[in-house]
CSV table of C-alpha atoms and ligand atoms in Angstrom, one decimal:
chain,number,residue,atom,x,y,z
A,619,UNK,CA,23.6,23.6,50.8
A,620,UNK,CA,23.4,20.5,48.6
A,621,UNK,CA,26.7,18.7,47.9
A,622,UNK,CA,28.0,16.6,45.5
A,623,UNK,CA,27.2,13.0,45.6
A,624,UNK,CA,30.1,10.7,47.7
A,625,UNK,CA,32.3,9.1,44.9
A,626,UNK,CA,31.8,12.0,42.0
A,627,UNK,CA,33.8,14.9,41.5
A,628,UNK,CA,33.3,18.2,39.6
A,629,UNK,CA,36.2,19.4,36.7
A,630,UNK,CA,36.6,22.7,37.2
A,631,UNK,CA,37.7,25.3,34.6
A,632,UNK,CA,41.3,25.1,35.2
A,633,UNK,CA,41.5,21.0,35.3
A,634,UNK,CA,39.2,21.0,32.0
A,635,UNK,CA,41.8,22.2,30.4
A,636,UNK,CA,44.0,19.1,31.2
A,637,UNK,CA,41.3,16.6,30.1
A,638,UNK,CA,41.0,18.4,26.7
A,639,UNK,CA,44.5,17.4,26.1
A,640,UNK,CA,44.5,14.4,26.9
A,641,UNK,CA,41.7,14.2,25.0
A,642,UNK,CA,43.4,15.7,21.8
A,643,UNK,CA,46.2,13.9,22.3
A,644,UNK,CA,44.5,10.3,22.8
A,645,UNK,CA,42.2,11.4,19.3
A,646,UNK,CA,44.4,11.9,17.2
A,647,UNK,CA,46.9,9.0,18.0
A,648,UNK,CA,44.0,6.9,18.2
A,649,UNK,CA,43.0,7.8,14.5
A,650,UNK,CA,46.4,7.0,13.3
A,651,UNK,CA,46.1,3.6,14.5
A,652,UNK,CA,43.0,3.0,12.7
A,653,UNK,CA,40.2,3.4,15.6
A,654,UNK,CA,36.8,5.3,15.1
A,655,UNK,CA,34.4,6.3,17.5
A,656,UNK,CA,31.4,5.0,18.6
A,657,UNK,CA,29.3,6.6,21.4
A,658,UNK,CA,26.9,4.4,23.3
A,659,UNK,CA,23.9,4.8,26.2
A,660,UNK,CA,24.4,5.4,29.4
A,661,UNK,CA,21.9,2.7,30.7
A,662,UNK,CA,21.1,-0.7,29.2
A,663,UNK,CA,19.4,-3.3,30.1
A,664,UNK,CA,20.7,-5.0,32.7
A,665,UNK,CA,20.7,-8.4,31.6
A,666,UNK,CA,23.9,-7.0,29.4
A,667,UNK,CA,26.1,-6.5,32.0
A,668,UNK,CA,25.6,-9.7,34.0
A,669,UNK,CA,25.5,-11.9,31.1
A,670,UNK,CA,28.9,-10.5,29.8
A,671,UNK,CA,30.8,-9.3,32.8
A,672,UNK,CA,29.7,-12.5,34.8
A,673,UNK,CA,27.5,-13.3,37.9
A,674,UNK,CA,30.7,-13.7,40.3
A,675,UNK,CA,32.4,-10.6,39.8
A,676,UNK,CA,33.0,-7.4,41.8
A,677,UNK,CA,31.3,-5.5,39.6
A,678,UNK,CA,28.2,-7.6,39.2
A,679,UNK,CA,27.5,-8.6,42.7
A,680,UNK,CA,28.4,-5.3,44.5
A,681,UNK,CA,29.1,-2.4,42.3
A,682,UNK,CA,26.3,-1.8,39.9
A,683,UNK,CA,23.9,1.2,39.8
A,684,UNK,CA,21.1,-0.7,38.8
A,685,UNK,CA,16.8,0.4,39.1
A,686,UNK,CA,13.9,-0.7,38.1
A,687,UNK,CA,12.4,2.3,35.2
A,688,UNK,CA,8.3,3.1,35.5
A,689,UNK,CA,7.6,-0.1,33.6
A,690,UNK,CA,9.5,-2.2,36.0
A,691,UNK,CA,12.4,-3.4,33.8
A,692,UNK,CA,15.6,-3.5,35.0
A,693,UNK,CA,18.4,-0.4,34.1
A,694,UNK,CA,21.8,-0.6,34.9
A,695,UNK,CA,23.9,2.5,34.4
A,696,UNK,CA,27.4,0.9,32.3
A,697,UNK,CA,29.8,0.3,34.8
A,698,UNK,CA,31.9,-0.3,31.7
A,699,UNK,CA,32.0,0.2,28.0
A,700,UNK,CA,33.2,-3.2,25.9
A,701,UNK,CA,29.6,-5.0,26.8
A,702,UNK,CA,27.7,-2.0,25.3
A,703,UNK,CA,30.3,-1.3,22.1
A,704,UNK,CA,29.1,-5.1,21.2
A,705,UNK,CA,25.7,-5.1,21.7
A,706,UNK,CA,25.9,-1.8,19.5
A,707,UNK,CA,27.8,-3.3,17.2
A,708,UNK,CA,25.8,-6.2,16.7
A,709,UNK,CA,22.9,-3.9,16.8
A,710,UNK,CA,24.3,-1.8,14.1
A,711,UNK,CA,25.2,-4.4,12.0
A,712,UNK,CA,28.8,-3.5,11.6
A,713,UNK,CA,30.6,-6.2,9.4
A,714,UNK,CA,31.7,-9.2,10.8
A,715,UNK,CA,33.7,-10.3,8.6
A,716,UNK,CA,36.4,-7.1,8.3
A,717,UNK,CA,38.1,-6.1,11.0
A,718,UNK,CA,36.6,-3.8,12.9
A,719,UNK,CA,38.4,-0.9,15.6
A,720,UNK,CA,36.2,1.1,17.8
A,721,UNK,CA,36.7,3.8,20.2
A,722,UNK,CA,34.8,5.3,23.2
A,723,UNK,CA,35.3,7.9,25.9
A,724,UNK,CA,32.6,8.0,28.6
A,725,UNK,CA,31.5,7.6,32.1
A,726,UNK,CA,31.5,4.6,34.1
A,727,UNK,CA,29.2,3.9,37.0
A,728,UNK,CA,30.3,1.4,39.9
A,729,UNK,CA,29.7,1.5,43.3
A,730,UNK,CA,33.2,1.2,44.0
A,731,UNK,CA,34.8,2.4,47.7
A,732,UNK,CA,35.8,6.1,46.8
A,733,UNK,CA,39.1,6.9,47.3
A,734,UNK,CA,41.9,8.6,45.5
A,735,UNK,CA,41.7,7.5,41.8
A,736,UNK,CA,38.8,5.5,42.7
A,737,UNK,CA,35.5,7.3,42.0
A,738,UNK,CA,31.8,5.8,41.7
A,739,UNK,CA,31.4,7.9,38.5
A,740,UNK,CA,34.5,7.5,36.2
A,741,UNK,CA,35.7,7.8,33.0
A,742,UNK,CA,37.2,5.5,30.6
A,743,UNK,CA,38.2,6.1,27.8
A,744,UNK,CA,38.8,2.5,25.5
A,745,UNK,CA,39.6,0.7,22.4
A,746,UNK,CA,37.9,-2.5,20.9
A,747,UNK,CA,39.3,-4.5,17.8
A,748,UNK,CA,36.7,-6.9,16.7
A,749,UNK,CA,37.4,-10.1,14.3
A,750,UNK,CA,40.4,-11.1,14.4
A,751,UNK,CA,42.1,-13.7,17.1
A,752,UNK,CA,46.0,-13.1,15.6
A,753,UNK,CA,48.1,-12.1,18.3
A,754,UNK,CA,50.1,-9.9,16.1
A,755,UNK,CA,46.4,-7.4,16.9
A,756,UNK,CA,47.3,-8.5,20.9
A,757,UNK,CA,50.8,-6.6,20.6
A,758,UNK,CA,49.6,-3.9,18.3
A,759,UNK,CA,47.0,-3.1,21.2
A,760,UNK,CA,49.1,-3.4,23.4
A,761,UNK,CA,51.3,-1.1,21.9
A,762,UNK,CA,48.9,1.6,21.2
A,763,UNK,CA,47.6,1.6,24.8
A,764,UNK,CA,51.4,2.2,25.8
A,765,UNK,CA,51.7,4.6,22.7
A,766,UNK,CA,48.4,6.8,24.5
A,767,UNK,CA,50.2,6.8,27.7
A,768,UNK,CA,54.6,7.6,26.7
A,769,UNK,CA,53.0,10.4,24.0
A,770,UNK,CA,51.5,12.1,27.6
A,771,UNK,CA,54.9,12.1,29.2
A,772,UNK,CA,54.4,9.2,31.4
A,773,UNK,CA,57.7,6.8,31.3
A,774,UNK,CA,58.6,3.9,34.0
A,775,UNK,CA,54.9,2.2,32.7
A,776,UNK,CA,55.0,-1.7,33.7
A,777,UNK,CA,53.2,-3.9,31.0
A,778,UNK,CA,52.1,-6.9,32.9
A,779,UNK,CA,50.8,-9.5,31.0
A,780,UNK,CA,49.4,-12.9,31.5
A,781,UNK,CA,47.0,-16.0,29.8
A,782,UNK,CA,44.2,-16.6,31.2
A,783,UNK,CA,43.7,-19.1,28.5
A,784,UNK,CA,40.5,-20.6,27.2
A,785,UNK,CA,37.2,-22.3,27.9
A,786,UNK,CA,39.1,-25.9,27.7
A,787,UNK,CA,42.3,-24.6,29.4
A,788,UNK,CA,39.8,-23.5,32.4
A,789,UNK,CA,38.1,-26.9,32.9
A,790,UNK,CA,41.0,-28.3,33.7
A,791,UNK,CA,42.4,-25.6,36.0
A,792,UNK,CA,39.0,-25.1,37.7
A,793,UNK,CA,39.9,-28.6,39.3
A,794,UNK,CA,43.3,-27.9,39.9
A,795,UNK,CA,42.5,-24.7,42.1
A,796,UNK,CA,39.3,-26.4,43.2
A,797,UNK,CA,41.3,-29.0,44.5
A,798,UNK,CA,44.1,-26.4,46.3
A,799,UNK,CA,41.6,-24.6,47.9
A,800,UNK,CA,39.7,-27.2,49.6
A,801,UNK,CA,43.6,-28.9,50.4
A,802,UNK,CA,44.7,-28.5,54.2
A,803,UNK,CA,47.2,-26.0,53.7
A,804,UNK,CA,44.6,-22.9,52.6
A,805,UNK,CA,41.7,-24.4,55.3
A,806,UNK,CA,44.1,-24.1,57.9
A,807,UNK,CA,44.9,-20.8,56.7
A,808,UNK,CA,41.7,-19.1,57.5
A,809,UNK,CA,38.5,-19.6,55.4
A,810,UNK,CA,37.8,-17.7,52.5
A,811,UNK,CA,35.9,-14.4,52.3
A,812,UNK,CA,31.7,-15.7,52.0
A,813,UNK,CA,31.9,-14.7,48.4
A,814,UNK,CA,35.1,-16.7,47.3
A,815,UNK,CA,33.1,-19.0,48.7
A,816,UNK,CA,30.8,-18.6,46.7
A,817,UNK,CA,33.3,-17.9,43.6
A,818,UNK,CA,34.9,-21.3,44.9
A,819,UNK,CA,32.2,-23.5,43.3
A,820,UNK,CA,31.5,-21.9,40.4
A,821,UNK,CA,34.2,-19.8,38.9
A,822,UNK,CA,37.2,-20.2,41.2
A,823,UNK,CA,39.7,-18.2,39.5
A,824,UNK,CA,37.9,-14.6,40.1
A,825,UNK,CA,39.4,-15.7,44.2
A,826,UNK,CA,42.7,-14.4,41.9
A,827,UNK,CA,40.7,-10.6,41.6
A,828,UNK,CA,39.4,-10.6,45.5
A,829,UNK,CA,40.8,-7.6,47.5
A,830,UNK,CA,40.8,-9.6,50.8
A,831,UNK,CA,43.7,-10.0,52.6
A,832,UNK,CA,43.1,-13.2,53.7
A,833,UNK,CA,42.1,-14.4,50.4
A,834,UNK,CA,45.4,-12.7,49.0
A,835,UNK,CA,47.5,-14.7,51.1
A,836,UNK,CA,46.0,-18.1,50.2
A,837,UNK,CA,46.5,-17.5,46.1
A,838,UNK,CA,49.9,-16.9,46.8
A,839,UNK,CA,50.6,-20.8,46.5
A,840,UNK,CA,47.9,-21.5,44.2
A,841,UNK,CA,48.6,-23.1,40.9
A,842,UNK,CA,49.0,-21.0,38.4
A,843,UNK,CA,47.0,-21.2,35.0
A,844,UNK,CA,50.7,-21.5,32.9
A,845,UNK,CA,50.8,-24.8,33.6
A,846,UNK,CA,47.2,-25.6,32.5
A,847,UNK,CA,47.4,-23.9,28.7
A,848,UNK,CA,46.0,-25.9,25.7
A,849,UNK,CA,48.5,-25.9,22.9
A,850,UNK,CA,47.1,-23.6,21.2
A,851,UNK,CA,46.9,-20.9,23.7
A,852,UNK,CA,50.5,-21.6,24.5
A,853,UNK,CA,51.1,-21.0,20.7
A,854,UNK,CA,49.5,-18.4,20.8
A,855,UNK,CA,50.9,-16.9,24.1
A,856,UNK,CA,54.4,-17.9,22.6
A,857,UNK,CA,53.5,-15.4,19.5
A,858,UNK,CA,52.3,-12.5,21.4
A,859,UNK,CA,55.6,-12.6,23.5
A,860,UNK,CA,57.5,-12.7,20.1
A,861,UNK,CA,55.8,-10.0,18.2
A,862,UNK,CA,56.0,-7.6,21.7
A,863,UNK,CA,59.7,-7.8,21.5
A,864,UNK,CA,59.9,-7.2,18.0
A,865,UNK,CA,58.0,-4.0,19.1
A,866,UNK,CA,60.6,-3.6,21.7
A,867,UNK,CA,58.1,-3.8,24.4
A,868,UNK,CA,58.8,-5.2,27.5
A,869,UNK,CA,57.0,-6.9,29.8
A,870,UNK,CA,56.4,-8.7,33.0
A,871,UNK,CA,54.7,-12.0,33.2
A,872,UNK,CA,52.1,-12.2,36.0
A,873,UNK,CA,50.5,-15.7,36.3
A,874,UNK,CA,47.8,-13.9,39.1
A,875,UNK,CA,46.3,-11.7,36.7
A,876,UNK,CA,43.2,-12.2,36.3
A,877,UNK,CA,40.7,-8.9,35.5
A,878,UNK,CA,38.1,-8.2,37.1
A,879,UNK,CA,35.5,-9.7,34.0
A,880,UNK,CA,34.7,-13.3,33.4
A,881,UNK,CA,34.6,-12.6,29.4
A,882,UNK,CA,38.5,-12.6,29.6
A,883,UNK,CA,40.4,-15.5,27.2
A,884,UNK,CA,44.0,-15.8,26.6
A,885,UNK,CA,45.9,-12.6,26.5
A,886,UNK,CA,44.9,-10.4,29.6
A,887,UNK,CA,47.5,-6.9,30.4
A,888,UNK,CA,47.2,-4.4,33.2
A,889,UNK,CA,49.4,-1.3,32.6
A,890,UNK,CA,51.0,-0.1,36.0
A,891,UNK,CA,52.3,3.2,37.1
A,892,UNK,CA,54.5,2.2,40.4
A,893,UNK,CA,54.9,5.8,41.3
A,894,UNK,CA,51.3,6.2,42.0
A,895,UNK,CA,51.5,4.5,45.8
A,896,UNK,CA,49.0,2.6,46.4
A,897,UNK,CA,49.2,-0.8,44.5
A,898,UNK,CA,45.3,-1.0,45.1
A,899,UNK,CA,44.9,2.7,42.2
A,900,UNK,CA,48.1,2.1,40.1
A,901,UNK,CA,46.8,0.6,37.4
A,902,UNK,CA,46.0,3.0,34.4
A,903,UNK,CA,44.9,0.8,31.4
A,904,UNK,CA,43.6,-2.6,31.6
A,905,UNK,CA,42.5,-5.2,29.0
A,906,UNK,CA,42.4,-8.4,26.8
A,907,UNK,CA,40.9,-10.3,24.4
A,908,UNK,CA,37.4,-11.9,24.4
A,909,UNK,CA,36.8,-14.5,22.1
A,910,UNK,CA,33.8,-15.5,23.0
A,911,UNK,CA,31.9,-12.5,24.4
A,912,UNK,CA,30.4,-12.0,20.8
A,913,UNK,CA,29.0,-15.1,20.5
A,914,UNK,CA,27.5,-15.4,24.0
A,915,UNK,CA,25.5,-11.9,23.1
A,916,UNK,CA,24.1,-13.4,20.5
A,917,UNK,CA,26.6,-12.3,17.4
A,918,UNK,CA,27.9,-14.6,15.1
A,919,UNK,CA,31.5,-16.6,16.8
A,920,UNK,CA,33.7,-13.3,16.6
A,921,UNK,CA,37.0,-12.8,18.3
A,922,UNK,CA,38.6,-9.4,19.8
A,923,UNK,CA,41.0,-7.5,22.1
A,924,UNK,CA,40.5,-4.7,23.8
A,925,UNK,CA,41.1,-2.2,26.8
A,926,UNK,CA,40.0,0.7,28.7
A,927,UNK,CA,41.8,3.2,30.7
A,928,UNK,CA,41.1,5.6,33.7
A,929,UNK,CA,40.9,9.1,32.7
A,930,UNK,CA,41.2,9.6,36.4
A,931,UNK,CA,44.4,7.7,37.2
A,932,UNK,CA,45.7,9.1,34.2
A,933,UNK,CA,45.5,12.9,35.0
A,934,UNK,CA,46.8,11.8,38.9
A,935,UNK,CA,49.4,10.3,37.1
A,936,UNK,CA,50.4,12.9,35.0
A,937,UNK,CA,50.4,15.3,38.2
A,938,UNK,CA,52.7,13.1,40.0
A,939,UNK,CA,55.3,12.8,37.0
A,940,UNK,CA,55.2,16.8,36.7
A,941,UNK,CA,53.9,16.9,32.9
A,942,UNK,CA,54.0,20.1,31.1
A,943,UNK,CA,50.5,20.5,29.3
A,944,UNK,CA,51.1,22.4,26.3
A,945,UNK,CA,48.9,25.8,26.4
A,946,UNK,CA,48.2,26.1,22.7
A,947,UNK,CA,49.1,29.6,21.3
A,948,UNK,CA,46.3,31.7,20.9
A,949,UNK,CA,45.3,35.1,20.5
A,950,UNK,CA,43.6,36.6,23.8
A,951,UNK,CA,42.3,39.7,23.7
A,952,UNK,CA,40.3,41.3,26.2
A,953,UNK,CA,38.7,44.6,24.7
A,954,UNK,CA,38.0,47.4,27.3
A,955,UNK,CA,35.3,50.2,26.3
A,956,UNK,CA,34.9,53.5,28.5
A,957,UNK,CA,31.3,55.3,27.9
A,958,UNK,CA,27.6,53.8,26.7
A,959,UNK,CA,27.9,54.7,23.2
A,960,UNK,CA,32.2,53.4,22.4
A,961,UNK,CA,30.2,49.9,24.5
A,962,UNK,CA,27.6,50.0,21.7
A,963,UNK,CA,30.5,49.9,19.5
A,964,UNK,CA,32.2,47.1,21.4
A,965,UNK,CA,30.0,45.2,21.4
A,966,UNK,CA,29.1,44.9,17.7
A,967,UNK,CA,33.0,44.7,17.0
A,968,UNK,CA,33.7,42.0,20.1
A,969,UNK,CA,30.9,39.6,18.0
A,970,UNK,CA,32.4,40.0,14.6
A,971,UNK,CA,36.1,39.2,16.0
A,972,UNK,CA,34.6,36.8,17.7
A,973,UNK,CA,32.9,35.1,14.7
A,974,UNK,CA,36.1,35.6,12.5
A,975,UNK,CA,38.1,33.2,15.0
A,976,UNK,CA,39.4,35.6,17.7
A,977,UNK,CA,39.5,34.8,21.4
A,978,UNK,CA,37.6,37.8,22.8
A,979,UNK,CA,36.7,38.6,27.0
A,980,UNK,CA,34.9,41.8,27.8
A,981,UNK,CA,32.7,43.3,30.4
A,982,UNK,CA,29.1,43.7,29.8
A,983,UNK,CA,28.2,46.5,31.8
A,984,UNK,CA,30.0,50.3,32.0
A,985,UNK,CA,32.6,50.0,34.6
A,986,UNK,CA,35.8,52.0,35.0
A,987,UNK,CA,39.0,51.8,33.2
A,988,UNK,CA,40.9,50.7,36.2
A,989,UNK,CA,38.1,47.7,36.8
A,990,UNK,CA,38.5,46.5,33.1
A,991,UNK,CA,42.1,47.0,33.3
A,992,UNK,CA,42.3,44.3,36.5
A,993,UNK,CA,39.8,42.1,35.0
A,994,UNK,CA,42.2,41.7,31.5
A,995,UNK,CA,45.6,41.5,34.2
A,996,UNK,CA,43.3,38.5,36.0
A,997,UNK,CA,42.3,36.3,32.9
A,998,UNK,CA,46.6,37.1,31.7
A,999,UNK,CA,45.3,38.1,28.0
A,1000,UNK,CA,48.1,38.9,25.9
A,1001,UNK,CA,46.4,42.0,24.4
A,1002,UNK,CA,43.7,44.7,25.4
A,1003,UNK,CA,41.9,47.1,23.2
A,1004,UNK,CA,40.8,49.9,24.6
A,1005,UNK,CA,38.3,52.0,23.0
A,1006,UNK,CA,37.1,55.7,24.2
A,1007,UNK,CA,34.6,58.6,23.1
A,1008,UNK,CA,38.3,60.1,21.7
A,1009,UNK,CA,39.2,57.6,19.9
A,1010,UNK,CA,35.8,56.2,18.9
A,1011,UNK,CA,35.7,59.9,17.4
A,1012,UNK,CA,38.7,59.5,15.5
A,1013,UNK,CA,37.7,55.7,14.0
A,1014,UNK,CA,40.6,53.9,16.0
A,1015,UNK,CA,41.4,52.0,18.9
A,1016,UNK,CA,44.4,51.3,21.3
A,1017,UNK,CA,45.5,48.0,21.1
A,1018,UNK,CA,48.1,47.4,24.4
A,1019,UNK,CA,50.6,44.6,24.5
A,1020,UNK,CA,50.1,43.6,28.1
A,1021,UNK,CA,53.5,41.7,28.1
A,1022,UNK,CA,56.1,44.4,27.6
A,1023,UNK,CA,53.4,46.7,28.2
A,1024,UNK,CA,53.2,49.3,24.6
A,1025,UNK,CA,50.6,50.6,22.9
A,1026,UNK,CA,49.6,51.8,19.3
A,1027,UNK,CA,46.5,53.4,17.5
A,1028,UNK,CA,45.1,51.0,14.7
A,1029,UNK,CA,42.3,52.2,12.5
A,1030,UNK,CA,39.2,50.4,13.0
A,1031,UNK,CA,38.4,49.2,9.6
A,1032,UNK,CA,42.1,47.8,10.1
A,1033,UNK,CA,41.8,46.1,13.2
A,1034,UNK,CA,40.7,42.6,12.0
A,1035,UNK,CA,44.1,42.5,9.9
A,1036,UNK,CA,46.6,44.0,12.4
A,1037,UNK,CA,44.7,41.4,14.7
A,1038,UNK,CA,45.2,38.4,12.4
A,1039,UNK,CA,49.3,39.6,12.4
A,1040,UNK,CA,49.9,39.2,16.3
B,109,ATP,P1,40.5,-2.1,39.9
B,109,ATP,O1,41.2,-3.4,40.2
B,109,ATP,O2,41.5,-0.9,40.1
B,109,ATP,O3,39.2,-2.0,40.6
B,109,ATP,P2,39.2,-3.0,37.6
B,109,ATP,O4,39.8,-4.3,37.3
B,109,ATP,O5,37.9,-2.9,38.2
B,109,ATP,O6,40.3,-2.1,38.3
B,109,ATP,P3,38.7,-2.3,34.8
B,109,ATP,O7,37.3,-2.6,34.9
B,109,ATP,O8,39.5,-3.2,34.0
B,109,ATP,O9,39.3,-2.1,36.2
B,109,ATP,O10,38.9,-0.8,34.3
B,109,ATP,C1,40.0,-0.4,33.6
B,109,ATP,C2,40.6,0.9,34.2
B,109,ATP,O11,39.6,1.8,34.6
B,109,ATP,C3,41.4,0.6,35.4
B,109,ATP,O12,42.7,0.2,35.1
B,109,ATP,C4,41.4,2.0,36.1
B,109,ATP,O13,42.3,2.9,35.5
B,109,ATP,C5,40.0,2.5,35.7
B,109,ATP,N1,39.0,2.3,36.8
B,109,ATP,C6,38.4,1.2,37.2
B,109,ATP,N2,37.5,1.4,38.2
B,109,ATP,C7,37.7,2.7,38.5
B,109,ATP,C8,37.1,3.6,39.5
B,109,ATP,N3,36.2,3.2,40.3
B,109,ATP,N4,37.5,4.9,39.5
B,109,ATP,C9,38.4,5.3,38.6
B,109,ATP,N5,39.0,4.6,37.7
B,109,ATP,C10,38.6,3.3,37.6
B,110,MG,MG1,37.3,-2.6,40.2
């Protein structure tokens, strides 16, 4: 029998029902804080994922599904969604000049190790707030990715935040860490994994994103990038803190975040749920700004914020905080018809109930009472309808209360009314 590939995972009827609601939920909050959708292609051309994400990290060097099509170019399936919201907006010619707030939902592709709340096929679902670079946008981010997650039911969230500054704040640090790792205290504690090598000479502050142990325990002494700020991304830093606590939102400073993408500048935020175990899965949203992403695909100098978050981690994380999902109230009926000619008349009744908004399960072929009777207990309907030769005879049918278990005789050409009551 053919299996499902190593990393994916199939929702099932009764887990759908969770991602629809988180779906709903997420929607409609979204909408209220201004976002619209935008839905992009799967695949792209490679070329937009390396030149955005960068050459040195994870996801470029060892996590993209990319092929060669039958003309030989290069397709990458997205491993994430802000690289192909840009290139769509700057395809689509979206206004510059306003501010713009898009949203996505969609799977992700990365050759990732599987493991709980770790999947080669993922989905994100994200937020992207192009044209502005005022970090009052940072903290109202911010605050709607923490919005998404409290409206769920999930509480004890840890915002960390950090800096990572810009293209001049870099130069300088570059050398700093350059000069630390090379130092005798990190040779002498074990080399560095081949790729931080590699990471070493030309963008040393990804060593920051490496799951290496070894390489874990060398950062720990590393300079960090506070002390290297311009003045302007201190200012800026400075205001983002400020307008967070007049949001009330607290946060912990984390000088060794980094993300896992090189377009990062200035304000980067990882949203932790500690109850989740492993430190390696617990983060559920992640983010920043990119100032300079636009620009370097071609767009006119643009800045933006955004993040993306794990469907995934969320849902775990909703199991392990024991979150009610709401079952919205609706009318189930299952109708139950004894004989081929009361079926006839099912069935032409099940359709138009069906079409006038009613939530309708029957059988399609004759079976007994007893069977149809089991089959309504199974799917826990709150009402059946039962229609025989008798009462097909006398223009009704029995509608049954399956809860306290009564029944009454409605007319047929009543039914859609007495229906629309319960
Ligand atoms: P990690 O360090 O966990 O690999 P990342 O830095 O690669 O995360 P991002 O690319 O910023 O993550 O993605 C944002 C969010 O998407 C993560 O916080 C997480 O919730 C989710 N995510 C990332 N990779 C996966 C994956 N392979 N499976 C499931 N969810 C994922
Ligand atoms: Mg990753």
């Amino acid at each position: 029998m053919i299996k499902r590939l190593r990393g994916t995972y199939d929702v099932l009827p009764q887990d759908a029902i969770k991602w629809q609601y988180v779906e709903d939920v997420f929607s409609v909050i979204l909408e209220r804080y201004g976002y619209r959708e935008i839905r992009t292609p799967v695949i792209e051309e490679t070329s937009l994922f390396t030149r955005s994400i960068g050459e040195t990290t994870d996801i470029v060097t060892k996590e993209m599904y990319t092929f060669l099509d039958q003309k030989g170019r290069s397709i990458t399936l997205r491993p994430e969604g802000t690289a192909s919201v840009v290139r769509a907006f700057l395809e689509g010619s979206i206004s510059p000049d306003a501010l713009t707030k898009l949203y996505y939902w969609g799977d992700m592709f990365r050759y990732d190790r599987p493991q709980k709340g770790r999947y080669r096929e993922f989905c994100q679902v994200g937020v992207e707030a192009i044209g502005s670079a005022i970090p009052a946008l940072d903290a109202e981010v911010i605050s709607l990715a923490m919005c998404l997650l409290e409206t769920l039911g999930l509480k004890d969230l840890k915002l960390n935040l950090n800096s990572v500054g810009c293209v001049d704040c870099r130069r300088v640090y570059y050398e700093k860490l350059k000069d630390y790792f090379n130092s005798s205290t990190v040779v002498t504690m074990g080399k560095l994994c081949p790729t931080c090598q590699k990471r070493l000479e030309k963008n040393p502050m990804r060593i920051f994103d490496c799951k290496e142990e070894n390489c874990q325990r060398t950062i720990e002494k590393a300079p960090t990038i506070a002390e290297s700020l311009c003045s302007n991304c201190t200012l800026a830093f400075e205001n983002l803190k400020k307008y967070l606590s007049l949001l009330d939102i607290p946060f912990v400073l984390n000088t060794r975040l980094v993300r896992g993408l090189d377009y990062y500048t200035r304000t980067a935020f990882e949203i932790t749920y500690e109850k989740m175990g492993s430190p390696q899965q617990n983060a559920l949203a992640a983010g920043g700004r990119y100032d300079n992403l636009i620009q370097e695909l071609g767009g006119p100098p643009t800045p933006a914020i955004g993040f993306a978050m794990g469907m995934e981690r969320i849902l775990l994380a909703m199991e392990i905080a024991k979150v009610n999902i709401p079952t919205g109230k609706k009318v189930e009926i299952y109708f139950v018809s004894l004989g081929e000619v009361a079926f006839q008349e099912a069935f032409k009744i099940i359709d138009r109930l069906r079409r006038k908004g009613f939530y309708v399960y029957a059988t399609t072929s004759g079976r007994s009472l007893k069977s149809q009777l089991r089959e309504a207990d199974r799917l826990c309907v709150g009402y059946t309808l039962i229609l025989g030769g008798d009462e097909l005879s006398r223009r009704v049918v029995m509608l049954r209360d399956m809860e306290n278990s009564t029944q009454r005789e409605i007319p047929l050409k009543d039914l859609e009314d007495e229906l629309a009551k319960l």
